Amino acid sequence: MRVFILIIAFIAVTSAKDFDYNLKAIQLAKNSYYIYGKEEYFSIQNGGDIANVSFIETNKSVILIDTGSSFAYGNQVKRLIEEKTKKPVKHIINTHHHSDHFLGNNAFKNATIYSDKFTAKEIKKNGELYIKNLVALLGETMKGTKIKNVDIILQNDNKDFDGYKLHFFYLKGHTKSDLVIYDKNTNILYASDLVFNNRALATIDANLKEWVNSLNLLKKIDYDICVPGHGKAFKDKTPLDLDIKYLNFLKTTLEYGNKNGLNVFEILDLKVPKEIKNFSMFEEEYERSIINLSNKQ
Ligand SMILES: [Zn+2]
């Protein structure tokens, strides 16, 4: 009987299929792709597929920018890349410490993980907590997700990856440390979560003033394509202008609320410009932002 139960348990474990993310690589240049993340919150239905991930094929290897929310997601990114090229994913760049961007790291056993200093520290310090939080939200999907720490801290403006040069901007505003990657070879800007395209901005760790400064700097770059952290890739500067507008609106609304002694509900009742209200996920993110930031900024 005991053996029988063990066999049943074994079958149950081995046949529990990984969540199918149904990922697609969208081509941006001959050697460059991104995987579009859903404009949603973490849910059992989306398995945490809510942020964009990008990859670049070089002569010898693949550079992956962010790895998504889970081990299963990372594995499926790996399989998707294998459909495009036989070259190995050798380099992974983590843009910042939010859990929807780096928890797929451990699917890439042989890759070197890069980030800036702050992000590396945060992953090491709070990574386990991020996993715990996502297990509560995503359950089984998080199976096998473990922290794979950053191996190399990026400090310079440029780095050569197997003969393929990328340029880095060390910025802040969305978090205390946001890494932006500029690829001169393709003229593509990987803007991390400093840019959301028509998707309400997540401000949980934000400094609004610094964020606007960073966006103004990014506006000066003459890119052909910008890949945001959330929302679709785009060609012009309109999404950056709208993000600046959103952040300035948040800032002035909070200041007005404070000056006039309004409570959170009264602030939320104030009029919102139409183009901002049209952002996806506006209701949820805006409410979260007002609640979180009303005492901070
Ligand atoms: Zn983020």
Coordinates of C-alpha atoms and ligand atoms in Angstrom, one line a residue:
M1 CA 0.0 0.0 0.0
R2 CA 2.8 2.4 1.0
V3 CA 4.6 1.7 -2.2
F4 CA 1.4 2.3 -4.2
I5 CA 0.9 5.7 -2.5
L6 CA 4.5 6.6 -3.2
I7 CA 4.1 5.7 -6.9
I8 CA 0.9 7.9 -7.1
A9 CA 2.7 10.8 -5.4
F10 CA 5.6 10.4 -7.8
I11 CA 3.3 10.5 -10.8
A12 CA 1.5 13.5 -9.5
V13 CA 4.7 15.4 -9.0
T14 CA 6.3 14.5 -12.3
S15 CA 3.2 15.0 -14.4
A16 CA 2.4 18.4 -12.9
K17 CA 3.1 20.4 -16.0
D18 CA 4.8 23.8 -15.9
F19 CA 2.6 26.8 -16.5
D20 CA 2.5 27.5 -20.2
Y21 CA 3.3 31.2 -20.8
N22 CA 2.9 30.8 -24.5
L23 CA 5.7 33.3 -25.1
K24 CA 6.4 35.0 -28.4
A25 CA 9.6 36.7 -29.6
I26 CA 8.8 40.0 -31.4
Q27 CA 11.7 40.9 -33.7
L28 CA 13.0 44.5 -33.5
A29 CA 16.2 44.2 -35.6
K30 CA 18.1 41.4 -37.4
N31 CA 19.5 40.2 -34.1
S32 CA 17.2 41.8 -31.5
Y33 CA 13.9 40.7 -30.0
Y34 CA 11.6 41.4 -27.1
I35 CA 8.9 39.4 -25.3
Y36 CA 5.9 41.5 -24.5
G37 CA 4.6 41.1 -21.0
K38 CA 0.9 41.5 -20.2
E39 CA -0.4 44.8 -18.9
E40 CA -1.8 43.2 -15.8
Y41 CA -1.0 42.5 -12.2
F42 CA 0.5 39.2 -11.0
S43 CA -2.3 36.5 -11.2
I44 CA -2.6 32.8 -11.3
Q45 CA -4.0 33.2 -14.9
N46 CA -0.9 35.1 -16.2
G47 CA 1.6 33.3 -14.1
G48 CA 3.5 36.5 -13.5
D49 CA 4.1 37.3 -17.2
I50 CA 3.7 41.0 -16.7
A51 CA 7.0 42.6 -17.7
N52 CA 9.0 42.8 -21.0
V53 CA 12.1 40.8 -21.5
S54 CA 14.5 41.4 -24.4
F55 CA 17.4 39.4 -26.1
I56 CA 20.2 40.3 -28.5
E57 CA 22.1 37.7 -30.5
T58 CA 25.8 38.4 -30.9
N59 CA 28.4 36.5 -33.0
K60 CA 29.0 34.0 -30.2
S61 CA 26.2 34.2 -27.7
V62 CA 23.0 35.7 -26.6
I63 CA 22.5 38.7 -24.2
L64 CA 19.3 38.5 -22.2
I65 CA 17.8 41.7 -20.6
D66 CA 15.8 40.6 -17.6
T67 CA 14.4 37.2 -17.0
G68 CA 10.8 37.5 -15.8
S69 CA 9.0 36.4 -12.6
S70 CA 9.8 32.7 -12.2
F71 CA 12.0 29.7 -13.0
A72 CA 9.3 28.4 -15.4
Y73 CA 9.2 31.7 -17.2
G74 CA 13.0 31.7 -17.5
N75 CA 13.0 28.2 -18.9
Q76 CA 10.4 29.1 -21.5
V77 CA 12.4 32.2 -22.5
K78 CA 15.4 29.8 -22.9
R79 CA 13.4 27.5 -25.2
L80 CA 12.0 30.4 -27.2
I81 CA 15.6 31.7 -27.8
E82 CA 16.7 28.2 -28.8
E83 CA 14.1 28.4 -31.6
K84 CA 15.8 31.5 -33.0
T85 CA 19.5 30.6 -32.5
K86 CA 21.7 27.7 -31.3
K87 CA 24.0 30.2 -29.5
P88 CA 24.0 30.0 -25.7
V89 CA 22.5 32.7 -23.4
K90 CA 25.8 33.7 -21.8
H91 CA 25.0 37.1 -20.4
I92 CA 22.0 38.3 -18.4
I93 CA 21.5 41.9 -17.4
N94 CA 19.1 42.6 -14.6
T95 CA 17.8 46.1 -15.0
H96 CA 16.4 46.6 -11.4
H97 CA 15.4 44.7 -8.3
H98 CA 11.6 44.3 -8.9
S99 CA 10.5 40.6 -8.8
D100 CA 8.8 40.6 -12.2
H101 CA 12.2 41.3 -13.8
F102 CA 14.8 38.9 -12.3
L103 CA 13.3 35.8 -10.7
G104 CA 13.8 33.8 -13.9
N105 CA 17.6 34.1 -13.4
N106 CA 18.1 30.5 -12.0
A107 CA 16.8 29.0 -15.3
F108 CA 20.2 30.0 -16.8
K109 CA 22.7 27.9 -15.0
N110 CA 25.7 28.8 -17.2
A111 CA 25.0 32.4 -17.7
T112 CA 26.8 35.3 -16.0
I113 CA 24.4 37.8 -14.3
Y114 CA 25.2 41.5 -14.5
S115 CA 23.5 44.4 -12.7
D116 CA 24.5 47.6 -11.0
K117 CA 25.6 47.6 -7.4
F118 CA 22.3 48.5 -5.7
T119 CA 20.3 45.9 -7.7
A120 CA 22.8 43.2 -6.8
K121 CA 22.6 44.1 -3.2
E122 CA 18.8 44.1 -3.1
I123 CA 18.5 40.8 -4.9
K124 CA 20.9 39.2 -2.3
K125 CA 19.2 40.9 0.6
N126 CA 15.5 40.6 -0.3
G127 CA 15.4 38.0 -3.0
E128 CA 14.0 35.2 -0.8
L129 CA 11.2 37.6 0.4
Y130 CA 10.3 38.4 -3.2
I131 CA 9.9 34.7 -4.0
K132 CA 7.8 34.2 -0.9
N133 CA 5.5 37.0 -1.9
L134 CA 5.1 35.7 -5.4
V135 CA 4.4 32.1 -4.2
A136 CA 1.5 33.6 -2.3
L137 CA 0.2 35.2 -5.5
L138 CA 1.1 32.7 -8.1
G139 CA 1.3 29.4 -6.2
E140 CA 2.6 26.4 -8.2
T141 CA 3.9 28.5 -11.1
M142 CA 6.8 29.6 -8.8
K143 CA 8.0 26.0 -8.4
G144 CA 11.8 25.7 -8.7
T145 CA 12.3 29.5 -8.5
K146 CA 15.5 30.2 -6.5
I147 CA 17.7 33.2 -6.2
K148 CA 20.6 33.3 -8.6
N149 CA 22.7 36.2 -7.5
V150 CA 24.4 38.8 -9.6
D151 CA 27.9 37.7 -10.6
I152 CA 29.4 40.9 -12.0
I153 CA 28.7 44.5 -11.0
L154 CA 28.5 46.9 -13.9
Q155 CA 30.2 50.2 -13.3
N156 CA 31.4 51.6 -16.6
D157 CA 29.5 53.3 -19.4
N158 CA 30.3 50.5 -21.9
K159 CA 30.8 46.8 -21.8
D160 CA 31.9 44.4 -24.5
F161 CA 29.9 41.1 -24.6
D162 CA 31.8 38.7 -26.9
G163 CA 32.7 41.6 -29.2
Y164 CA 29.2 43.2 -28.9
K165 CA 29.3 46.6 -27.2
L166 CA 26.4 48.0 -25.2
H167 CA 26.2 51.4 -23.5
F168 CA 24.8 51.8 -20.0
F169 CA 23.0 54.6 -18.2
Y170 CA 22.8 54.4 -14.4
L171 CA 19.7 56.2 -13.6
K172 CA 17.0 56.4 -10.9
G173 CA 13.5 57.4 -10.2
H174 CA 11.4 54.2 -10.7
T175 CA 13.6 52.7 -8.1
K176 CA 16.8 53.9 -6.4
S177 CA 18.7 52.3 -9.3
D178 CA 17.4 51.8 -12.8
L179 CA 19.8 50.5 -15.5
V180 CA 19.1 51.6 -19.1
I181 CA 20.8 49.8 -22.0
Y182 CA 21.5 51.5 -25.3
D183 CA 22.5 49.4 -28.3
K184 CA 24.3 51.6 -30.8
N185 CA 24.5 48.7 -33.2
T186 CA 20.7 48.6 -33.7
N187 CA 19.8 52.0 -32.3
I188 CA 17.5 50.4 -29.8
L189 CA 17.0 51.7 -26.3
Y190 CA 16.1 49.2 -23.6
A191 CA 14.6 51.7 -21.1
S192 CA 13.8 49.3 -18.2
D193 CA 10.9 50.4 -15.9
L194 CA 11.8 54.1 -16.3
V195 CA 9.5 53.9 -19.3
F196 CA 5.9 52.5 -19.4
N197 CA 4.1 52.8 -22.7
N198 CA 0.6 53.9 -22.2
R199 CA 0.4 51.8 -19.1
A200 CA 0.0 53.5 -15.7
L201 CA 3.4 53.8 -13.9
A202 CA 4.2 51.6 -10.9
T203 CA 5.5 54.0 -8.2
I204 CA 6.0 51.6 -5.2
D205 CA 9.7 52.6 -4.9
A206 CA 9.6 55.8 -6.9
N207 CA 11.0 59.2 -6.5
L208 CA 8.9 61.3 -8.8
K209 CA 11.4 64.2 -9.3
E210 CA 14.3 61.9 -10.1
W211 CA 12.1 59.9 -12.4
V212 CA 11.2 63.0 -14.4
N213 CA 14.9 63.9 -14.6
S214 CA 15.8 60.5 -15.9
L215 CA 13.0 60.6 -18.6
N216 CA 14.2 64.0 -19.7
L217 CA 17.7 62.5 -20.2
L218 CA 16.3 59.6 -22.1
K219 CA 14.4 61.9 -24.4
K220 CA 17.7 63.3 -25.7
I221 CA 18.7 59.9 -27.1
D222 CA 18.0 59.6 -30.8
Y223 CA 16.8 56.0 -30.7
D224 CA 14.9 54.2 -33.5
I225 CA 13.0 51.9 -31.1
C226 CA 12.5 52.1 -27.4
V227 CA 11.6 49.0 -25.5
P228 CA 9.8 50.0 -22.2
G229 CA 9.7 47.8 -19.1
H230 CA 5.9 47.6 -19.5
G231 CA 3.8 48.2 -22.6
K232 CA 4.6 47.8 -26.3
A233 CA 7.9 48.9 -27.9
F234 CA 7.6 52.1 -29.8
K235 CA 9.4 54.5 -32.1
D236 CA 8.8 58.1 -31.2
K237 CA 9.1 60.1 -28.0
T238 CA 5.3 60.4 -27.2
P239 CA 5.3 57.7 -24.4
L240 CA 8.1 59.5 -22.6
D241 CA 6.3 62.8 -22.7
L242 CA 3.1 61.1 -21.4
D243 CA 5.1 59.4 -18.6
I244 CA 6.6 62.8 -17.6
K245 CA 3.1 64.3 -17.7
Y246 CA 1.8 61.5 -15.5
L247 CA 4.5 61.9 -12.9
N248 CA 4.2 65.7 -12.8
F249 CA 0.4 65.2 -12.5
L250 CA 0.9 62.8 -9.6
K251 CA 3.3 65.3 -8.0
T252 CA 1.1 68.4 -8.3
T253 CA -2.0 66.4 -7.2
L254 CA -0.2 65.2 -4.1
E255 CA 1.1 68.6 -3.3
Y256 CA -2.4 70.1 -3.8
G257 CA -3.8 67.5 -1.5
N258 CA -1.3 68.1 1.2
K259 CA -1.7 71.9 1.0
N260 CA -5.5 71.7 1.3
G261 CA -5.6 69.0 3.9
L262 CA -7.4 66.5 1.6
N263 CA -7.5 62.8 2.6
V264 CA -6.7 60.0 0.2
F265 CA -10.3 59.6 -1.0
E266 CA -10.7 63.3 -1.7
I267 CA -7.4 63.3 -3.6
L268 CA -8.6 60.3 -5.7
D269 CA -11.8 62.2 -6.5
L270 CA -9.8 65.1 -8.2
K271 CA -10.0 65.5 -12.0
V272 CA -7.5 63.5 -14.0
P273 CA -6.4 64.5 -17.6
K274 CA -7.9 62.3 -20.2
E275 CA -4.7 61.0 -21.8
I276 CA -3.5 59.9 -18.4
K277 CA -6.9 58.2 -17.5
N278 CA -6.6 56.3 -20.8
F279 CA -3.5 54.4 -19.6
S280 CA -4.0 50.7 -19.1
M281 CA -4.2 49.8 -15.4
F282 CA -4.9 53.4 -14.5
E283 CA -7.5 52.8 -11.7
E284 CA -5.4 50.4 -9.7
E285 CA -2.0 52.0 -10.2
Y286 CA -3.2 55.5 -9.5
E287 CA -4.9 54.5 -6.3
R288 CA -1.8 52.6 -5.2
S289 CA 0.4 55.6 -6.0
I290 CA -1.8 58.1 -4.2
I291 CA -2.0 55.9 -1.1
N292 CA 1.8 55.1 -1.1
L293 CA 3.1 58.5 -1.9
S294 CA 0.8 60.8 0.0
N295 CA 3.1 60.8 3.0
K296 CA 6.4 60.4 1.2
Q297 CA 7.0 63.0 -1.5
Ligands
ZN1 ZN 9.9 47.8 -11.7

